[in-house]
Short mmCIF file of C-alpha atoms in Angstrom, two decimals:
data_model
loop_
_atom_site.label_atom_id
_atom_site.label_comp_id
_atom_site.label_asym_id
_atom_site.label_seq_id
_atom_site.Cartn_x
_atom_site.Cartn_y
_atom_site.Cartn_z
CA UNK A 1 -49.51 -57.27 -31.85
CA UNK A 2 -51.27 -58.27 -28.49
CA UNK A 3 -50.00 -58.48 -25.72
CA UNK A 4 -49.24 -62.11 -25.18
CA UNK A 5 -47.81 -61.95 -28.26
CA UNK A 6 -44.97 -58.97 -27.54
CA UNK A 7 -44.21 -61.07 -24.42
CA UNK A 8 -44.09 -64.18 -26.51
CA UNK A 9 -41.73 -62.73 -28.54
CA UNK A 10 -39.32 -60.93 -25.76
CA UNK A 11 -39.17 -64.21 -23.93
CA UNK A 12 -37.90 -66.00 -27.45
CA UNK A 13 -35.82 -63.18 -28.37
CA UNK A 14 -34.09 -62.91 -24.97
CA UNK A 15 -33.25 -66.26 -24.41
CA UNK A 16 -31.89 -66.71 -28.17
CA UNK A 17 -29.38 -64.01 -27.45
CA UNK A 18 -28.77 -65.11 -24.09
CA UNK A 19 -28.08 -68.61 -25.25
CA UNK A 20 -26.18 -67.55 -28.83
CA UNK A 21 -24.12 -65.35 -26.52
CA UNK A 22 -22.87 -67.76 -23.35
CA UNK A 23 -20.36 -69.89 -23.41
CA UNK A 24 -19.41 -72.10 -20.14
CA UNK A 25 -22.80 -74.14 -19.58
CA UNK A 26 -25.47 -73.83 -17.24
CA UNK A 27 -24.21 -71.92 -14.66
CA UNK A 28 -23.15 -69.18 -17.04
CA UNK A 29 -26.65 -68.85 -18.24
CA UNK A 30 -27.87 -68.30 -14.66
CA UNK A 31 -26.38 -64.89 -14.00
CA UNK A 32 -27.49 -63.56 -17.39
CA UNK A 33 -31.04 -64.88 -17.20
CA UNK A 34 -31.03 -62.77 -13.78
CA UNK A 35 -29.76 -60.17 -14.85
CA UNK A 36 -32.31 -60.01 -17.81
CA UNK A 37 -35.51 -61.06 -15.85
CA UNK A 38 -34.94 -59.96 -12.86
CA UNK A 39 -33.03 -56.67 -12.90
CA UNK A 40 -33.73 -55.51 -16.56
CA UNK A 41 -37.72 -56.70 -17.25
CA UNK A 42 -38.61 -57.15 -13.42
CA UNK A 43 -40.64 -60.05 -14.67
CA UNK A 44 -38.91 -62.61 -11.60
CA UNK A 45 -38.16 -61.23 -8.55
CA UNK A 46 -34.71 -62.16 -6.90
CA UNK A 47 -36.19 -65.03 -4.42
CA UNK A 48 -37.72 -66.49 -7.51
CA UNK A 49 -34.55 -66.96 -9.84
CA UNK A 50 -33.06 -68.17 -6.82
CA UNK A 51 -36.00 -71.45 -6.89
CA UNK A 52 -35.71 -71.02 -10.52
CA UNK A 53 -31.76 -71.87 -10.10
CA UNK A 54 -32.35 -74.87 -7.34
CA UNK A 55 -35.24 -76.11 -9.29
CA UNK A 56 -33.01 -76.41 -12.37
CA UNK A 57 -30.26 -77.94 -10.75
CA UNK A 58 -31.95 -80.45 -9.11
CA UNK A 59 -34.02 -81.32 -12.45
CA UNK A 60 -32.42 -84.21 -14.85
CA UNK A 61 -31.24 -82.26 -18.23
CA UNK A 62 -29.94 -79.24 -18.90
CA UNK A 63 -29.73 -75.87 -15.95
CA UNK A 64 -30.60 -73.45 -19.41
CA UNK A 65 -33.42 -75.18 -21.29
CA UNK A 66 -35.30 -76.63 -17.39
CA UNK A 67 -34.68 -72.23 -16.65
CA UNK A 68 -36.32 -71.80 -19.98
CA UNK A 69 -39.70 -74.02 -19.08
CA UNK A 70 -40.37 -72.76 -15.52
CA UNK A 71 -39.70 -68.98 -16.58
CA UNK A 72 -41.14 -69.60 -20.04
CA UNK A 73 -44.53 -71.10 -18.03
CA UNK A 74 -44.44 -68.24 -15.31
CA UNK A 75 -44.51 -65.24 -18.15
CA UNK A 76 -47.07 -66.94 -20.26
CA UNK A 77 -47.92 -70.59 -19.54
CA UNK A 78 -47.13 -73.34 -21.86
CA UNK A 79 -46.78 -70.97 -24.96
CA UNK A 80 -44.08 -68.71 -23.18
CA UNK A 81 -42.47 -72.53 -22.08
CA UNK A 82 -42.03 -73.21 -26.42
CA UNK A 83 -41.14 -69.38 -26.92
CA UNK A 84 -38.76 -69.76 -23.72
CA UNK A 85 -37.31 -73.39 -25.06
CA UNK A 86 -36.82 -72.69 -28.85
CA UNK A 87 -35.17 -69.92 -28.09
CA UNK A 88 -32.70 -71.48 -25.55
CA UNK A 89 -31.94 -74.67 -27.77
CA UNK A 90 -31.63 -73.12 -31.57
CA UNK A 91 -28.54 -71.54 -30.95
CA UNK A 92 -26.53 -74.04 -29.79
CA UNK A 93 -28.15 -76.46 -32.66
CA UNK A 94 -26.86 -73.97 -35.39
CA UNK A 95 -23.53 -73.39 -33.76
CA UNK A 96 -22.89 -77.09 -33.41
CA UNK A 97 -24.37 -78.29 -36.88
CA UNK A 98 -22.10 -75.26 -38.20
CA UNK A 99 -18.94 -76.68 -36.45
CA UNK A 100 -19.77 -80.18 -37.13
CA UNK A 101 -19.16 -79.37 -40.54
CA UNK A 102 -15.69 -77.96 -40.38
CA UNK A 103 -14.85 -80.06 -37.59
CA UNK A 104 -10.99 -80.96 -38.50
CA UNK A 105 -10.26 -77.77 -39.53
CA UNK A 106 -12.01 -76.57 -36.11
CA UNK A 107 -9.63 -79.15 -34.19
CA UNK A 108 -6.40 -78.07 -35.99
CA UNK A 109 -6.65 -74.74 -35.26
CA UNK A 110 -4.50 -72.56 -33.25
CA UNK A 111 -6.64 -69.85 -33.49
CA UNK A 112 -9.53 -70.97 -32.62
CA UNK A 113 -7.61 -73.14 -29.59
CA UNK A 114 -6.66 -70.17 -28.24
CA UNK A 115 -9.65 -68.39 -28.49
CA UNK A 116 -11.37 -70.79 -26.28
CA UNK A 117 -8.49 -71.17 -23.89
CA UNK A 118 -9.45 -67.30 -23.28
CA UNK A 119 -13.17 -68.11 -23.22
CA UNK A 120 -12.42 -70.47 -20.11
CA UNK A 121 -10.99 -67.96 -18.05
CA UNK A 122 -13.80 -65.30 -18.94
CA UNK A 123 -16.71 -68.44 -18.19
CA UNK A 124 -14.85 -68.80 -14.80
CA UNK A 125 -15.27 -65.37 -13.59
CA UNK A 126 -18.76 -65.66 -14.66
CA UNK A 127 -19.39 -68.85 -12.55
CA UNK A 128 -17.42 -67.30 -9.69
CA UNK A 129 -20.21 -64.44 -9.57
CA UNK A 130 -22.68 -66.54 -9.83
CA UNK A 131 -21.55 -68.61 -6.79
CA UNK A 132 -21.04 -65.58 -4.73
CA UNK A 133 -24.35 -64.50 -6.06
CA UNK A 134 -26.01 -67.55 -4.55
CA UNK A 135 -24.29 -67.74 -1.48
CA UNK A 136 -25.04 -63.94 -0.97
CA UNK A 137 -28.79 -64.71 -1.27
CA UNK A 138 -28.68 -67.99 1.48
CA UNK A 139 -26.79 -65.58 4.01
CA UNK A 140 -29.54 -63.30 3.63
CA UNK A 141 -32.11 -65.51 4.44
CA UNK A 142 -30.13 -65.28 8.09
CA UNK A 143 -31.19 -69.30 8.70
CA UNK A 144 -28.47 -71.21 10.70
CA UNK A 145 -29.50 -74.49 8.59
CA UNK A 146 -29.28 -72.85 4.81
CA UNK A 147 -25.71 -71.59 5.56
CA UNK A 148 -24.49 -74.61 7.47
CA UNK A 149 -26.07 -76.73 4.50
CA UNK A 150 -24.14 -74.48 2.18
CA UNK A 151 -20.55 -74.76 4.11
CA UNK A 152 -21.28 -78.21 4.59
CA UNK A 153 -22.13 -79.01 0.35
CA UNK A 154 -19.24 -76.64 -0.09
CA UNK A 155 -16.46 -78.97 1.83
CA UNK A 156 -18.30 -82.29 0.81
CA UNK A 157 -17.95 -81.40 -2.96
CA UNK A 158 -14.68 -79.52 -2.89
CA UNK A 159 -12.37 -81.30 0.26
CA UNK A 160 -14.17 -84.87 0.14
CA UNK A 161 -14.80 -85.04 -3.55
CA UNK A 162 -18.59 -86.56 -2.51
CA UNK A 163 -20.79 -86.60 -5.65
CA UNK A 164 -23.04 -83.81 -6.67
CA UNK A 165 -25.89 -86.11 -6.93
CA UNK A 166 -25.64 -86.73 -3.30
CA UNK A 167 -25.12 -83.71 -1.78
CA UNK A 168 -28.75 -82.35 -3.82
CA UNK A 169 -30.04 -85.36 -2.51
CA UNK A 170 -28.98 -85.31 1.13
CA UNK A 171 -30.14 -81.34 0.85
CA UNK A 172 -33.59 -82.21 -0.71
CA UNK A 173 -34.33 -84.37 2.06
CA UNK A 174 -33.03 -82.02 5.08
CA UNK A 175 -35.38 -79.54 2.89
CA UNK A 176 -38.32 -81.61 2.99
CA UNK A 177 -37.51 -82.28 6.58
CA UNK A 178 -37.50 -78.18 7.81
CA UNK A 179 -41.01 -78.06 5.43
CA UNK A 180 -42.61 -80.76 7.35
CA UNK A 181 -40.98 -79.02 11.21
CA UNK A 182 -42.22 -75.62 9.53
CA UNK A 183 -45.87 -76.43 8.58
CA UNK A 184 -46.22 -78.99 12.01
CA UNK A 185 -45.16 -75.08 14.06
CA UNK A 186 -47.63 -73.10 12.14
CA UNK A 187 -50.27 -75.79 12.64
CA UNK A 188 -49.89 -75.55 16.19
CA UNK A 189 -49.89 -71.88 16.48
CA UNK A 190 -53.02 -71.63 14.67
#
């Protein structure tokens, strides 16, 4: 087996398990994709997952399969993006065909409602390090303007109830903005 083709195949392998395995959404998905390429395969480094995650957010569709095409593409171009994407989306399409199936008897339950009552709290904990994950990595960039931006989204979004949508907006733009200041300094000192 080449090469290309073991990492084709540890890229589709590792993000079916990581997808058959996490419930919770997006977010969930995150912390376990670091974990994997970052800490376990070294294949990302921690800055990058951290674009990887903003990129993904900010991207219509959903945080796991938009993770799956930019890592996917970074290991091994538009083949590792298919590897990367089947692998993210054929889990959930067997699970839900599966449960569409036995849908009322799904619903009815008790069992099964409790079980995912206890799946809530365990997806909670895992967005909760996430979160502190992220906001560890903007306090270490030690920039007075990522951490106020962060405080601010944080208090906009949790106090004021302002929309999601927004706040990535309002951030892209303030973004765009320190790029532009950034580039105009280095011009000038060169």
């Amino acid at each position: 087996m080449s090469e290309k083709s073991k990492k084709l195949w540890i890229l589709f392998k590792s993000m079916f398990v990581l997808s058959a395995c996490t419930f919770g959404g997006g977010f969930v998905i995150v912390s376990l994709m670091k974990k994997k390429f970052v800490e376990e395969l070294k294949w990302l480094e921690e800055d990058e997952m951290l674009d990887v995650t903003a990129i993904t957010q900010s991207a219509p569709g959903p945080l796991p399969v938009n993770a799956s095409v930019i890592i996917g593409y970074r290991m091994a171009g538009i083949a590792g993006s298919l590897a990367a994407v089947f692998g993210t989306i054929l889990p959930p399409m067997i699970i839900i065909s599966v449960i569409s199936l036995f849908y009322d008897q799904f619903r009815t339950n008790k069992y099964i409602a409790t079980a995912l009552q206890v799946m809530r709290a365990g997806v909670a904990a895992v967005i909760f390090d996430v979160v502190i994950n992220l906001a560890k990595n903007v306090c270490k960039t030690r920039r007075f303007l990522y951490i106020a931006m962060m405080i601010t989204a944080f208090i906009c979004t949790y106090f004021l109830g302002v929309s999601a949508i927004i706040i990535i907006l309002v951030c892209l733009g303030i973004g765009l903005i320190d790029l532009a200041v950034s580039v105009r300094k280095t011009r000038k000192q060169n």
